[in-house]
PDB file of C-alpha atoms in Angstrom:
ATOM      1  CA  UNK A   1     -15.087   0.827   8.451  1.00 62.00           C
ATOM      2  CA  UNK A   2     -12.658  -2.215   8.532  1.00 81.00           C
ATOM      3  CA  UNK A   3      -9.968  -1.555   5.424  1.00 93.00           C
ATOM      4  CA  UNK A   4      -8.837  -4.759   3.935  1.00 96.00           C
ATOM      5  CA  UNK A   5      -7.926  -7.291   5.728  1.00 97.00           C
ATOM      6  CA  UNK A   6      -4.709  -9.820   5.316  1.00 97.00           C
ATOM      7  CA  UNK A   7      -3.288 -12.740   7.443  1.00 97.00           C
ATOM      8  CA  UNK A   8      -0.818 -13.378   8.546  1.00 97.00           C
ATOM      9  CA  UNK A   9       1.100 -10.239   9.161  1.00 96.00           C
ATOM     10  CA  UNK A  10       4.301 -12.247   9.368  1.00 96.00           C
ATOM     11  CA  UNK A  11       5.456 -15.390   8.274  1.00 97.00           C
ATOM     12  CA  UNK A  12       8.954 -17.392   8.601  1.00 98.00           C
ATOM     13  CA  UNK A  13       9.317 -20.489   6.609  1.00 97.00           C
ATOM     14  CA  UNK A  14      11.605 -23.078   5.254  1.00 97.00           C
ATOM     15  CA  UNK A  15      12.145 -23.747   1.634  1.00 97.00           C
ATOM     16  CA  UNK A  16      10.204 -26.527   0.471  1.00 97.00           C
ATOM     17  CA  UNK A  17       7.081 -25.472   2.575  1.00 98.00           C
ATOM     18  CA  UNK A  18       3.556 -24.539   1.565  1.00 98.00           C
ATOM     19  CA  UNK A  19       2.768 -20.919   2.282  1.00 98.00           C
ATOM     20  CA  UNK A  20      -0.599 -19.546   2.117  1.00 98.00           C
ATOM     21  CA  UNK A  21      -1.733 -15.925   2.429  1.00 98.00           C
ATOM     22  CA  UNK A  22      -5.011 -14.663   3.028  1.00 98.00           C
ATOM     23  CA  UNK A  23      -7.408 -11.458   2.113  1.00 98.00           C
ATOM     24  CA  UNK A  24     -10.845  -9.998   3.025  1.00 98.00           C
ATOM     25  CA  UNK A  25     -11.284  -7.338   1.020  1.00 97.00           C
ATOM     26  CA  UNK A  26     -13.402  -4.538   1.471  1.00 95.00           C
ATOM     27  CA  UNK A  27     -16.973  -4.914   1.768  1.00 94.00           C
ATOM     28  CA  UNK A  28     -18.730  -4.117  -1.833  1.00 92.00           C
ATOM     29  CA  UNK A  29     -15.513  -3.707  -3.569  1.00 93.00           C
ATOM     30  CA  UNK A  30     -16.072  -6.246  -5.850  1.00 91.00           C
ATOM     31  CA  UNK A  31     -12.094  -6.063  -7.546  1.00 94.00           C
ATOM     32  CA  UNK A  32      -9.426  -7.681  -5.620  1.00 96.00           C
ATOM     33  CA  UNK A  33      -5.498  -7.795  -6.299  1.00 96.00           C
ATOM     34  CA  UNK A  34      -2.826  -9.155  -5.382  1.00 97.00           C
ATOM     35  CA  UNK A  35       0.934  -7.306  -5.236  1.00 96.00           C
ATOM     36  CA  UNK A  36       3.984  -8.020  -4.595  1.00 97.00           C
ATOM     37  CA  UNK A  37       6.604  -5.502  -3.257  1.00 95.00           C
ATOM     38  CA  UNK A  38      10.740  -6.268  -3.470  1.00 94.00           C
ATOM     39  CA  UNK A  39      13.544  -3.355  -3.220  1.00 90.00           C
ATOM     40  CA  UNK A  40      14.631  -4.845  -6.569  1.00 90.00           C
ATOM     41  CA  UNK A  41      11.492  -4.832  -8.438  1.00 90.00           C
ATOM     42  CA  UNK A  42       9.462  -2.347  -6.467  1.00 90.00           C
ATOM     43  CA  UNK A  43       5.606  -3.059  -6.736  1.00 93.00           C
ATOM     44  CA  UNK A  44       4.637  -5.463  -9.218  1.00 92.00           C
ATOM     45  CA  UNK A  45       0.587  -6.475  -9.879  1.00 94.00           C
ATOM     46  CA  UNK A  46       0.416 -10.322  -9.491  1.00 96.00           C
ATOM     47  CA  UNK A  47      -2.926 -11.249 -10.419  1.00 96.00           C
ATOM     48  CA  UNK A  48      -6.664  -9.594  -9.788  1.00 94.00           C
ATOM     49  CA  UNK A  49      -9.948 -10.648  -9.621  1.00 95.00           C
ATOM     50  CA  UNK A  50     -13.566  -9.023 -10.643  1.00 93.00           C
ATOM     51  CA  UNK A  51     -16.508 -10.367  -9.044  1.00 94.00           C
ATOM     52  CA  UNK A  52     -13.955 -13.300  -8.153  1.00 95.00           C
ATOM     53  CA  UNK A  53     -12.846 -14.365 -11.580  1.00 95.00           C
ATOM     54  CA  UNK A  54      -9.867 -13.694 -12.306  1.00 95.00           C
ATOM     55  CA  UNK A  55      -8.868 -11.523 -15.387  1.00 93.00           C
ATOM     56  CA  UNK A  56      -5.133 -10.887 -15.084  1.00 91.00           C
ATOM     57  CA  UNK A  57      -2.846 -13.179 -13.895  1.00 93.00           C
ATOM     58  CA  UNK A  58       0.243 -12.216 -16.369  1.00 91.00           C
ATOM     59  CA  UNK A  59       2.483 -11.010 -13.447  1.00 92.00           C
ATOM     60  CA  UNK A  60       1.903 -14.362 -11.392  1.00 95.00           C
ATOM     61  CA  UNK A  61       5.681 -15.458 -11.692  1.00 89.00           C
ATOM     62  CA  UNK A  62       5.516 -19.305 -11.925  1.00 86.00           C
ATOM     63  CA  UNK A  63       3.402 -22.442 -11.559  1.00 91.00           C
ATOM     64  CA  UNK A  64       4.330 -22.591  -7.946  1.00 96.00           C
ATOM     65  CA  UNK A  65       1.680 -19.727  -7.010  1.00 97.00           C
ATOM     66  CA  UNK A  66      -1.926 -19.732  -7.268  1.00 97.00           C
ATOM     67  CA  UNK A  67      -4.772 -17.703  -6.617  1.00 98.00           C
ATOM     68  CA  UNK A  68      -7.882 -18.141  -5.804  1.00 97.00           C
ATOM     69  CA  UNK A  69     -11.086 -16.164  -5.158  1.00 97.00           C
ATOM     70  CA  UNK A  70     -14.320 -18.544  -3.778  1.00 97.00           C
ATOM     71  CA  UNK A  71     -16.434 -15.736  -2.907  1.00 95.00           C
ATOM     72  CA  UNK A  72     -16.695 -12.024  -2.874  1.00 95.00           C
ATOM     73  CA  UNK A  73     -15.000 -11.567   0.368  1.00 96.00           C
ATOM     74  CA  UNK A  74     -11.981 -14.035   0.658  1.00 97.00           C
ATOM     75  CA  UNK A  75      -8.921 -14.984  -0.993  1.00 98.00           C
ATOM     76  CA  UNK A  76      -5.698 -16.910  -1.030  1.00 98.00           C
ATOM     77  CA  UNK A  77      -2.458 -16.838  -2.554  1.00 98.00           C
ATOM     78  CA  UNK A  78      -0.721 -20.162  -2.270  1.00 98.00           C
ATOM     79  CA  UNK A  79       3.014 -20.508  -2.777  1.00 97.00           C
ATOM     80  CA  UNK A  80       3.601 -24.241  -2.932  1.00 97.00           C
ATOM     81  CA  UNK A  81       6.708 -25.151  -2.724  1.00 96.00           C
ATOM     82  CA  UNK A  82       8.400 -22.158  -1.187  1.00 97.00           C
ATOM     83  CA  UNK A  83      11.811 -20.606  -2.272  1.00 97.00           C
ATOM     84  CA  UNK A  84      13.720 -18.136  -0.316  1.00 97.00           C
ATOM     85  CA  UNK A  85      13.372 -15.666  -3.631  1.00 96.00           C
ATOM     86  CA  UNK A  86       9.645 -15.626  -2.706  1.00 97.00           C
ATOM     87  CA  UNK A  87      10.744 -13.411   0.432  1.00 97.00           C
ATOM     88  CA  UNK A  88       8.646 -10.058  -0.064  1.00 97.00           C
ATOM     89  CA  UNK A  89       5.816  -8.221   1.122  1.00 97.00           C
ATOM     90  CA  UNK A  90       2.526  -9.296  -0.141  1.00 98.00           C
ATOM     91  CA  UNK A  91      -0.216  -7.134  -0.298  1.00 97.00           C
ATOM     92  CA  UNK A  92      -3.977  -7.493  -1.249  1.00 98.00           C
ATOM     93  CA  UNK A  93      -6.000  -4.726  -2.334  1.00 96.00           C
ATOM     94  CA  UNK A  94      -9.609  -4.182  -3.528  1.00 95.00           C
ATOM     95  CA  UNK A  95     -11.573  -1.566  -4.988  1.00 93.00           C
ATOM     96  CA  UNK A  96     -15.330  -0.689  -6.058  1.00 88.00           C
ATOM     97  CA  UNK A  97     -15.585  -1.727 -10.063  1.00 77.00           C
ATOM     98  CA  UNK A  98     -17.119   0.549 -12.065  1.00 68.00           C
ATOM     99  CA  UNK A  99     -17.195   3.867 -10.799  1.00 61.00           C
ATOM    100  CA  UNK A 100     -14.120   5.689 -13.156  1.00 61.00           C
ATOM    101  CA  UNK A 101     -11.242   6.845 -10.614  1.00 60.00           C
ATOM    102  CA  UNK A 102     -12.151   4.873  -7.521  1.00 80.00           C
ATOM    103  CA  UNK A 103      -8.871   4.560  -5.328  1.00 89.00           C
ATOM    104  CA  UNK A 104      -7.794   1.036  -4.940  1.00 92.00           C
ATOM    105  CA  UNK A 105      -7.477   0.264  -0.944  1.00 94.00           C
ATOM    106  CA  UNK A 106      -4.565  -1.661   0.121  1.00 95.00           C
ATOM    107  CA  UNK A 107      -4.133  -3.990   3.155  1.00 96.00           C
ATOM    108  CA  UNK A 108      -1.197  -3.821   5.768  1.00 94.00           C
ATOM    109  CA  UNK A 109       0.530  -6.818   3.679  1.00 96.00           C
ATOM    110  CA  UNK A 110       2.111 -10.448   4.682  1.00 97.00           C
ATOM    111  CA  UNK A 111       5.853 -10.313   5.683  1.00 96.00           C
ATOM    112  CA  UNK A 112       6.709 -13.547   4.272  1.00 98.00           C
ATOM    113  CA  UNK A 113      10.831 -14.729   4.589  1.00 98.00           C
ATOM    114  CA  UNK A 114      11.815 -17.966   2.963  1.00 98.00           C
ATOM    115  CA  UNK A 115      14.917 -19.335   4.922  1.00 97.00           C
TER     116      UNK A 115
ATOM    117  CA  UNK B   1       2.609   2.729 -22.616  1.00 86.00           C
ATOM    118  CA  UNK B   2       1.277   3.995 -19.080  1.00 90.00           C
ATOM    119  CA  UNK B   3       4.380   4.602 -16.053  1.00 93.00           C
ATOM    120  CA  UNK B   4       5.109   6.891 -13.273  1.00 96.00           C
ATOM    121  CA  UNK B   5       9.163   8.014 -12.826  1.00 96.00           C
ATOM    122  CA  UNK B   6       9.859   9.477  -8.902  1.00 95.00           C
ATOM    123  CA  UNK B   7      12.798  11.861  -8.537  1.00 87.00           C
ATOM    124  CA  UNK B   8      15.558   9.638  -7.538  1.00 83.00           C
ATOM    125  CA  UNK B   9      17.412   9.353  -4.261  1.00 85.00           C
ATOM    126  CA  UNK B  10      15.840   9.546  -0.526  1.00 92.00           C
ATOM    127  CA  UNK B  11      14.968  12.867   0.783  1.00 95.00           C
ATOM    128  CA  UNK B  12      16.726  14.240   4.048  1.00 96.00           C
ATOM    129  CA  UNK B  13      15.216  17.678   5.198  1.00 96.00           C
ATOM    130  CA  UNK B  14      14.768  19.178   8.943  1.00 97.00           C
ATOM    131  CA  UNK B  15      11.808  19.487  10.207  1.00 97.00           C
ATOM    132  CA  UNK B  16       9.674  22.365   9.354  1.00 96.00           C
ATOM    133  CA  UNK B  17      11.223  22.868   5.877  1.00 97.00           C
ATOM    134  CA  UNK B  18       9.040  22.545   2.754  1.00 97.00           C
ATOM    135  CA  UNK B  19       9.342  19.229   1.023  1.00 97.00           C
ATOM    136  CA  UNK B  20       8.434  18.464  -2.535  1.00 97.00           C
ATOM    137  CA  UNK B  21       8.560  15.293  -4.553  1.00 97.00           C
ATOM    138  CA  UNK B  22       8.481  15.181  -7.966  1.00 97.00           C
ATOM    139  CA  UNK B  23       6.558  12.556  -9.957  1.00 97.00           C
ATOM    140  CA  UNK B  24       5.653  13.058 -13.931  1.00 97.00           C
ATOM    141  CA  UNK B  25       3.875  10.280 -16.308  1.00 97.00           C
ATOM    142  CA  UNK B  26       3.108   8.614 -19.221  1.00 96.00           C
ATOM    143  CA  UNK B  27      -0.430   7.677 -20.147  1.00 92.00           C
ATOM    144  CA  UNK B  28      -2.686   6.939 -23.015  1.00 85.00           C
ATOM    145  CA  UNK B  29      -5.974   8.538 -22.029  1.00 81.00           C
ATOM    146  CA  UNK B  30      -7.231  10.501 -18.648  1.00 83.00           C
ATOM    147  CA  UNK B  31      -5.664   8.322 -16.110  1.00 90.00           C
ATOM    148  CA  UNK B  32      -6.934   9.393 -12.225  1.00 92.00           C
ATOM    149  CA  UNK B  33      -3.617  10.200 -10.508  1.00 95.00           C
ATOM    150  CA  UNK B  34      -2.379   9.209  -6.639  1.00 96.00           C
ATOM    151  CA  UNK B  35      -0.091   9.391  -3.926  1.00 98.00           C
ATOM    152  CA  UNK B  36       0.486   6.769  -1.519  1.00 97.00           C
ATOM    153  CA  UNK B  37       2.367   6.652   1.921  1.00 97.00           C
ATOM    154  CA  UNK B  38       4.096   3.585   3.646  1.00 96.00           C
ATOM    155  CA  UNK B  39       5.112   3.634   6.851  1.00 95.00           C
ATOM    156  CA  UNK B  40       8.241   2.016   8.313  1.00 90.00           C
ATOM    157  CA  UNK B  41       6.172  -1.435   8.471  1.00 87.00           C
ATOM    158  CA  UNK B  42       3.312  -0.911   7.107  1.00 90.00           C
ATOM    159  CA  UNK B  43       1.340  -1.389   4.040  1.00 91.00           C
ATOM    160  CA  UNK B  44       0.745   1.612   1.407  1.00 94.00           C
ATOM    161  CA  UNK B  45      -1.786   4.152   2.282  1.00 95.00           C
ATOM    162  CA  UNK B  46      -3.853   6.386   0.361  1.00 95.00           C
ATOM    163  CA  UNK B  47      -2.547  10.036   0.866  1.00 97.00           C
ATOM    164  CA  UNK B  48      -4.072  12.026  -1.877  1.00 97.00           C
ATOM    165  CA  UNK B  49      -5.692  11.496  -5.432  1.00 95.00           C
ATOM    166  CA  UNK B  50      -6.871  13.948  -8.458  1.00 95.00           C
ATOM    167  CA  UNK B  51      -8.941  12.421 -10.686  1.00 91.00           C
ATOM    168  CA  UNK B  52      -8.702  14.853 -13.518  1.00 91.00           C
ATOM    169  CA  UNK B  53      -6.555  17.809 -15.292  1.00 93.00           C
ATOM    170  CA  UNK B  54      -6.009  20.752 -12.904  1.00 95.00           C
ATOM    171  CA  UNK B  55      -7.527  18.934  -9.769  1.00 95.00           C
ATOM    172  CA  UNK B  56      -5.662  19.235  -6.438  1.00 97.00           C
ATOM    173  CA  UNK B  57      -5.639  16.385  -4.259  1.00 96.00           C
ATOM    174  CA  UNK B  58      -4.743  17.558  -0.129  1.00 97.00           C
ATOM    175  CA  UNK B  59      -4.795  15.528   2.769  1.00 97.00           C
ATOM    176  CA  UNK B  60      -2.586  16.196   6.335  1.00 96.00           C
ATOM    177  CA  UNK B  61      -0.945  19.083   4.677  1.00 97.00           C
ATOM    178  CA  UNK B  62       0.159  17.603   1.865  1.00 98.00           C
ATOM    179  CA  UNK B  63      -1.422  19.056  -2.246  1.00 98.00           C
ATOM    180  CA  UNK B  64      -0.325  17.626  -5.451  1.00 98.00           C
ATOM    181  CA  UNK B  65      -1.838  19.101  -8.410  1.00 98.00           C
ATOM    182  CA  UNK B  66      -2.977  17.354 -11.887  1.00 97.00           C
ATOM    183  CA  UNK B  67      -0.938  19.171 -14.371  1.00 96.00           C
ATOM    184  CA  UNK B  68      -1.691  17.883 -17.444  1.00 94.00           C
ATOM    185  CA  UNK B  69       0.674  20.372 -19.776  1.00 94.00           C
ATOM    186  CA  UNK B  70       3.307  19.182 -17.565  1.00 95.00           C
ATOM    187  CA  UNK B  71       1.991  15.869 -17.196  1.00 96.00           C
ATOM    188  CA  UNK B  72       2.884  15.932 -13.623  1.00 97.00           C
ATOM    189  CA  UNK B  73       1.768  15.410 -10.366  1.00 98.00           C
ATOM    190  CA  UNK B  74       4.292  16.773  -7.500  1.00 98.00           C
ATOM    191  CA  UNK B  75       3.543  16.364  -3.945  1.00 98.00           C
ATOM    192  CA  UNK B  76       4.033  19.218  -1.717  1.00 98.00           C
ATOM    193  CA  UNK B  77       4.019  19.966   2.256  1.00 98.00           C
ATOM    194  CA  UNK B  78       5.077  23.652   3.872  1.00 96.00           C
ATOM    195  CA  UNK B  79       6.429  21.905   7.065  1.00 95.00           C
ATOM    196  CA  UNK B  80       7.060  18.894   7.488  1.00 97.00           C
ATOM    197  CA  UNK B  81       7.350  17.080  10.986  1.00 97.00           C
ATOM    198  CA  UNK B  82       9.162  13.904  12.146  1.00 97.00           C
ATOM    199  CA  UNK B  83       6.325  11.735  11.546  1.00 96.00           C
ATOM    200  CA  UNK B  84       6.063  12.525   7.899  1.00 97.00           C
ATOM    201  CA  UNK B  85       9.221   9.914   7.657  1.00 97.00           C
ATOM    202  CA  UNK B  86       8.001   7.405   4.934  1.00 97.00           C
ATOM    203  CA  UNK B  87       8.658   6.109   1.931  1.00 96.00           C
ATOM    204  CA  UNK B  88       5.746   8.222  -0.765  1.00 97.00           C
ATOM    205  CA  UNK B  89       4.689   6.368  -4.217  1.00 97.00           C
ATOM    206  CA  UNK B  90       3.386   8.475  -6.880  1.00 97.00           C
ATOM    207  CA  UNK B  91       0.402   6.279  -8.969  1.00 96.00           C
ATOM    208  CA  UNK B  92      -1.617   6.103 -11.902  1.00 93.00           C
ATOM    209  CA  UNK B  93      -4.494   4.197 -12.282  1.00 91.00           C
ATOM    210  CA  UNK B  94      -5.167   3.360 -16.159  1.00 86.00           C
ATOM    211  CA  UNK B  95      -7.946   0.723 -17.594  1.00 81.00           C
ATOM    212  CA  UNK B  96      -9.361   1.302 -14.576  1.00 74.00           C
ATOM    213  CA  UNK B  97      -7.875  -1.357 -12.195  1.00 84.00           C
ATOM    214  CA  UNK B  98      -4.511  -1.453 -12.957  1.00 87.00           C
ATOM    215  CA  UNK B  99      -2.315   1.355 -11.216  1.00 90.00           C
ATOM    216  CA  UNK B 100       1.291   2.276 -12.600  1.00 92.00           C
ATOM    217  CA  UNK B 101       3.761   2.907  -9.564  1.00 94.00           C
ATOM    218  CA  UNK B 102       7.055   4.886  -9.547  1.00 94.00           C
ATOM    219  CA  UNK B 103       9.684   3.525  -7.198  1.00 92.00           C
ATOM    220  CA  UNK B 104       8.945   5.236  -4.257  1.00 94.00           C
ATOM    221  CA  UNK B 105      10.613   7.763  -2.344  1.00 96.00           C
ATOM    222  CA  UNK B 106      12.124   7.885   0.713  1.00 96.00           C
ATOM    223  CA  UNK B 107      11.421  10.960   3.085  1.00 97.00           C
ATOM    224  CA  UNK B 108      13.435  11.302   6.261  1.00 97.00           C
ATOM    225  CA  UNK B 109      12.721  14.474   8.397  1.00 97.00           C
ATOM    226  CA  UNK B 110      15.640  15.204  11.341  1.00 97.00           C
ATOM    227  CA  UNK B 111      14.381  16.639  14.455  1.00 94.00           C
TER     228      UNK B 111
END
C-alpha cells in the first residue's frame, strides 16, 4: 500500500519566493496534518484537517503560510513570501478518524532551505 | 497538560549491546502511546505503539511496555546492530489526533 505521499522531496529557494508543498495522504484516512520539524523546536503540529476542513490551525506561525485541503486526497502548504527561517523539514501525515488509537502515518517530508 | 520528556543526550553503544531509551508522560485521560524512528534522511516511521495500560508494543526487536504506575513507556532492544542508527521519538496521541512528541533521541551503534 502506497504510505503518504509528499512533493517535492527537496527544495532550494531564494527569499522572497513562493514555495508550495504538496501531500496525498493515505487512502481512507480521512485526517491530514501538517508538521514542521527544526533542531530548535523539534516537531511542532502546524495545522490539520478532518474530512478536509480544517480544525486546528493554532501552530500555523504567520499570515505568510496557508493551507489548504480541496479534496480528500490532496493538499498544499503555501509559504508565500519565503524567509530563510522557514528552512525545515515539512512533513504531512494522515490517519483514519474515528477509530480510538489509530497511528497517525507520516510521509518522507519536504527538505525545504531558504537562502 | 499532555507531553512526552526523552532521556537527554545521544546514545553511543557497540553493536550487540542492549539499548534502552527512556521516555515517561503526562496525560489527562488514556492516551495510546508510540515510538517512532527517523532515519538519517528520512521522514519518521512508525516503530511500535501500545494502546493501553500494560500493553507491549514489539516490532524488529524492539518492546516498549505501557506502564501506567510509572507512566512510562521505555523502548528496549537486546542487540542492537549498525543499522539501528537513528534518531527514536517517544509519542502520545491525546484527543485523538493530536500526538505529543519528546525531542528525540539519537542512537548511534559502532561496529
Amino acid at each position: 500500500d502506497a504510505g503518504v505521499i509528499q512533493s517535492p522531496r527537496h527544495e532550494v529557494t531564494e527569499m522572497g519566493q513562493e514555495v508550495t508543498l504538496r501531500c496525498k495522504p493515505i487512502s481512507g484516512h480521512n485526517s491530514l496534518f501538517w508538521y514542521r520539524q527544526t533542531m530548535m523546536r523539534g516537531l511542532e503540529l502546524l495545522i490539520y484537517f478532518n474530512n478536509n476542513v480544517p480544525i486546528d490551525d493554532s501552530g500555523m506561525p504567520e499570515d505568510r503560510f496557508s493551507a489548504k485541503m480541496p479534496n480528500a486526497s490532496f493538499s498544499t502548504l503555501k509559504i508565500q513570501p519565503s524567509e530563510p527561517r522557514d528552512s525545515a523539514v515539512y512533513f504531512c501525515a494522515s490517519k483514519r478518524q474515528g477509530a480510538f488509537g489509530n497511528t497517525i502515518y507520516f510521509g518522507e517530508g519536504s527538505w525545504l532551505t531558504v537562502v | 497538560g499532555n507531553s512526552v520528556t526523552q532521556m537527554e543526550g545521544p546514545v553511543t553503544l557497540s553493536e550487540e549491546a542492549f539499548l534502552t531509551i527512556n521516555c515517561t508522560y503526562t496525560a489527562t485521560g488514556y492516551p495510546s502511546l508510540f515510538w517512532y524512528v527517523q532515519y538519517p534522511g528520512e521522514g519518521l516511521q512508525l516503530l511500535l505503539k501500545a494502546t493501553k495500560a500494560d500493553d507491549k508494543g514489539s516490532n524488529k526487536g524492539f518492546e516498549a511496555t505501557y506502564r501506567k504506575e510509572t507512566t512510562s513507556f521505555h523502548l528496549e532492544k537486546g542487540s542492537v546492530q549498525v543499522s539501528d542508527s537513528a534518531v527514536y521519538f517517544c509519542a502520545l496521541l491525546y484527543g485523538n489526533n493530536r500526538l505529543a512528541f519528546g525531542k528525540g533521541n539519537q542512537v548511534v551503534v559502532i561496529p
